[in-house]
């Protein structure tokens, strides 16, 4: 397997992620701790680069880091993680449907609030030391 003598910054730039994220993934054992080269740079294998790319793709699909860790563990054992992924996909779809409903409700409430606020006069109590934003507090008091 090919190894690359890269600084963490160079790897982060290559994958387009924050170096702190790479360190965090190493801390939680999502990535193996890298060896150090003679120049004291981390020496990353092709496998680490492949894993980082996979992690980014899986996260973009809504998989959690725990999900991703399980998938990688299954793959590392030489088993096919695709069957496990099928169940995770179903779970993510249900969670996404729930979030969509919540977001639609939030959007409806925000539009209602915007309409109400556009018709309001400036409130004298806006400068009150007791309230941060009376308009928001009035909205919740009227619910």
mmCIF file of C-alpha atoms in Angstrom:
data_model
loop_
_atom_site.group_PDB
_atom_site.id
_atom_site.type_symbol
_atom_site.label_atom_id
_atom_site.label_comp_id
_atom_site.label_asym_id
_atom_site.label_seq_id
_atom_site.Cartn_x
_atom_site.Cartn_y
_atom_site.Cartn_z
ATOM 1 C CA UNK A 1 0.000 0.000 0.000
ATOM 2 C CA UNK A 2 1.352 3.390 -0.959
ATOM 3 C CA UNK A 3 2.150 5.868 1.813
ATOM 4 C CA UNK A 4 2.276 9.633 1.629
ATOM 5 C CA UNK A 5 4.442 11.862 3.794
ATOM 6 C CA UNK A 6 2.001 14.707 4.242
ATOM 7 C CA UNK A 7 1.433 17.220 6.963
ATOM 8 C CA UNK A 8 -2.035 17.115 8.428
ATOM 9 C CA UNK A 9 -2.682 20.466 6.729
ATOM 10 C CA UNK A 10 -1.759 19.041 3.327
ATOM 11 C CA UNK A 11 -4.029 16.044 3.851
ATOM 12 C CA UNK A 12 -6.842 18.292 5.028
ATOM 13 C CA UNK A 13 -6.445 20.425 1.918
ATOM 14 C CA UNK A 14 -6.357 17.335 -0.312
ATOM 15 C CA UNK A 15 -9.639 16.060 1.170
ATOM 16 C CA UNK A 16 -11.075 19.537 1.808
ATOM 17 C CA UNK A 17 -11.700 19.147 5.532
ATOM 18 C CA UNK A 18 -10.447 20.837 8.676
ATOM 19 C CA UNK A 19 -7.231 19.418 10.219
ATOM 20 C CA UNK A 20 -8.996 19.378 13.608
ATOM 21 C CA UNK A 21 -11.540 17.010 12.088
ATOM 22 C CA UNK A 22 -8.795 14.586 11.078
ATOM 23 C CA UNK A 23 -7.343 14.695 14.603
ATOM 24 C CA UNK A 24 -10.816 14.102 16.040
ATOM 25 C CA UNK A 25 -11.375 11.107 13.754
ATOM 26 C CA UNK A 26 -8.046 9.712 14.963
ATOM 27 C CA UNK A 27 -9.072 10.276 18.614
ATOM 28 C CA UNK A 28 -12.349 8.381 18.202
ATOM 29 C CA UNK A 29 -10.597 5.615 16.221
ATOM 30 C CA UNK A 30 -12.472 6.341 13.030
ATOM 31 C CA UNK A 31 -9.028 6.686 11.461
ATOM 32 C CA UNK A 32 -5.905 4.849 12.575
ATOM 33 C CA UNK A 33 -3.262 6.947 14.292
ATOM 34 C CA UNK A 34 -0.659 7.641 11.644
ATOM 35 C CA UNK A 35 3.007 6.766 11.816
ATOM 36 C CA UNK A 36 5.544 9.584 11.800
ATOM 37 C CA UNK A 37 8.132 9.991 9.085
ATOM 38 C CA UNK A 38 11.737 11.126 9.520
ATOM 39 C CA UNK A 39 10.535 14.706 9.057
ATOM 40 C CA UNK A 40 8.007 14.118 11.900
ATOM 41 C CA UNK A 41 5.113 14.550 9.452
ATOM 42 C CA UNK A 42 2.313 12.096 9.719
ATOM 43 C CA UNK A 43 2.640 9.344 7.141
ATOM 44 C CA UNK A 44 -0.770 8.576 5.707
ATOM 45 C CA UNK A 45 -1.535 5.446 3.767
ATOM 46 C CA UNK A 46 -3.724 5.312 0.718
ATOM 47 C CA UNK A 47 -6.250 3.560 2.973
ATOM 48 C CA UNK A 48 -6.479 6.596 5.272
ATOM 49 C CA UNK A 49 -7.128 8.886 2.310
ATOM 50 C CA UNK A 50 -9.735 6.423 1.014
ATOM 51 C CA UNK A 51 -11.390 6.307 4.454
ATOM 52 C CA UNK A 52 -11.520 10.090 4.732
ATOM 53 C CA UNK A 53 -13.168 10.327 1.334
ATOM 54 C CA UNK A 54 -15.653 7.619 2.348
ATOM 55 C CA UNK A 55 -16.420 9.380 5.641
ATOM 56 C CA UNK A 56 -17.194 12.629 3.797
ATOM 57 C CA UNK A 57 -19.497 10.835 1.352
ATOM 58 C CA UNK A 58 -21.294 8.903 4.113
ATOM 59 C CA UNK A 59 -21.737 12.048 6.221
ATOM 60 C CA UNK A 60 -23.236 13.843 3.217
ATOM 61 C CA UNK A 61 -25.895 11.102 3.145
ATOM 62 C CA UNK A 62 -26.769 11.743 6.788
ATOM 63 C CA UNK A 63 -24.877 8.857 8.355
ATOM 64 C CA UNK A 64 -23.610 9.549 11.860
ATOM 65 C CA UNK A 65 -20.002 9.000 12.855
ATOM 66 C CA UNK A 66 -21.147 5.952 14.852
ATOM 67 C CA UNK A 67 -22.856 4.569 11.735
ATOM 68 C CA UNK A 68 -19.713 5.167 9.715
ATOM 69 C CA UNK A 69 -17.538 3.546 12.362
ATOM 70 C CA UNK A 70 -19.751 0.432 12.289
ATOM 71 C CA UNK A 71 -19.606 0.310 8.487
ATOM 72 C CA UNK A 72 -15.809 0.605 8.482
ATOM 73 C CA UNK A 73 -15.492 -2.017 11.240
ATOM 74 C CA UNK A 74 -17.609 -4.469 9.241
ATOM 75 C CA UNK A 75 -15.533 -3.780 6.134
ATOM 76 C CA UNK A 76 -12.255 -4.152 8.088
ATOM 77 C CA UNK A 77 -13.368 -7.618 9.198
ATOM 78 C CA UNK A 78 -13.633 -8.569 5.538
ATOM 79 C CA UNK A 79 -17.431 -8.640 5.554
ATOM 80 C CA UNK A 80 -19.719 -6.789 3.162
ATOM 81 C CA UNK A 81 -21.298 -3.813 4.981
ATOM 82 C CA UNK A 82 -23.953 -3.276 2.293
ATOM 83 C CA UNK A 83 -26.618 -5.320 4.107
ATOM 84 C CA UNK A 84 -26.064 -3.265 7.258
ATOM 85 C CA UNK A 85 -26.186 -0.076 5.206
ATOM 86 C CA UNK A 86 -29.627 -0.989 3.865
ATOM 87 C CA UNK A 87 -31.080 -0.861 7.368
ATOM 88 C CA UNK A 88 -29.308 2.406 8.111
ATOM 89 C CA UNK A 89 -30.694 3.946 4.928
ATOM 90 C CA UNK A 90 -34.248 3.074 5.971
ATOM 91 C CA UNK A 91 -33.600 4.635 9.377
ATOM 92 C CA UNK A 92 -32.161 7.820 7.794
ATOM 93 C CA UNK A 93 -35.195 8.105 5.489
ATOM 94 C CA UNK A 94 -37.579 7.973 8.466
ATOM 95 C CA UNK A 95 -35.483 10.549 10.347
ATOM 96 C CA UNK A 96 -35.360 12.782 7.260
ATOM 97 C CA UNK A 97 -39.150 12.624 6.883
ATOM 98 C CA UNK A 98 -39.531 13.689 10.517
ATOM 99 C CA UNK A 99 -37.070 16.575 10.043
ATOM 100 C CA UNK A 100 -38.853 17.666 6.859
ATOM 101 C CA UNK A 101 -42.173 17.848 8.709
ATOM 102 C CA UNK A 102 -40.528 19.849 11.486
ATOM 103 C CA UNK A 103 -38.895 22.191 8.953
ATOM 104 C CA UNK A 104 -42.189 22.718 7.102
ATOM 105 C CA UNK A 105 -43.858 23.613 10.387
ATOM 106 C CA UNK A 106 -41.010 25.977 11.227
ATOM 107 C CA UNK A 107 -41.265 27.616 7.804
ATOM 108 C CA UNK A 108 -45.009 28.113 8.266
ATOM 109 C CA UNK A 109 -44.442 29.682 11.699
ATOM 110 C CA UNK A 110 -41.672 31.938 10.380
ATOM 111 C CA UNK A 111 -43.840 33.173 7.493
ATOM 112 C CA UNK A 112 -46.702 33.861 9.902
ATOM 113 C CA UNK A 113 -44.360 35.736 12.222
ATOM 114 C CA UNK A 114 -42.921 37.731 9.331
ATOM 115 C CA UNK A 115 -46.433 38.773 8.220
ATOM 116 C CA UNK A 116 -47.391 39.770 11.752
ATOM 117 C CA UNK A 117 -44.193 41.725 12.279
ATOM 118 C CA UNK A 118 -44.372 43.582 9.005
ATOM 119 C CA UNK A 119 -47.693 45.053 10.154
ATOM 120 C CA UNK A 120 -46.503 46.013 13.637
ATOM 121 C CA UNK A 121 -45.458 49.465 14.661
ATOM 122 C CA UNK A 122 -42.120 49.868 16.396
ATOM 123 C CA UNK A 123 -42.637 48.847 19.985
ATOM 124 C CA UNK A 124 -41.664 51.299 22.689
ATOM 125 C CA UNK A 125 -40.470 48.440 24.890
ATOM 126 C CA UNK A 126 -37.788 47.418 22.388
ATOM 127 C CA UNK A 127 -35.269 49.333 24.451
ATOM 128 C CA UNK A 128 -36.342 47.591 27.642
ATOM 129 C CA UNK A 129 -33.636 46.093 29.832
ATOM 130 C CA UNK A 130 -36.027 43.312 30.831
ATOM 131 C CA UNK A 131 -36.637 41.896 27.360
ATOM 132 C CA UNK A 132 -34.136 41.049 24.654
ATOM 133 C CA UNK A 133 -36.637 41.139 21.785
ATOM 134 C CA UNK A 134 -40.244 41.820 22.795
ATOM 135 C CA UNK A 135 -41.572 40.819 19.372
ATOM 136 C CA UNK A 136 -40.239 37.288 19.760
ATOM 137 C CA UNK A 137 -41.438 37.072 23.339
ATOM 138 C CA UNK A 138 -44.884 38.384 22.341
ATOM 139 C CA UNK A 139 -45.117 35.682 19.673
ATOM 140 C CA UNK A 140 -44.583 32.927 22.238
ATOM 141 C CA UNK A 141 -46.898 34.544 24.749
ATOM 142 C CA UNK A 142 -49.686 34.526 22.122
ATOM 143 C CA UNK A 143 -49.291 30.843 21.257
#
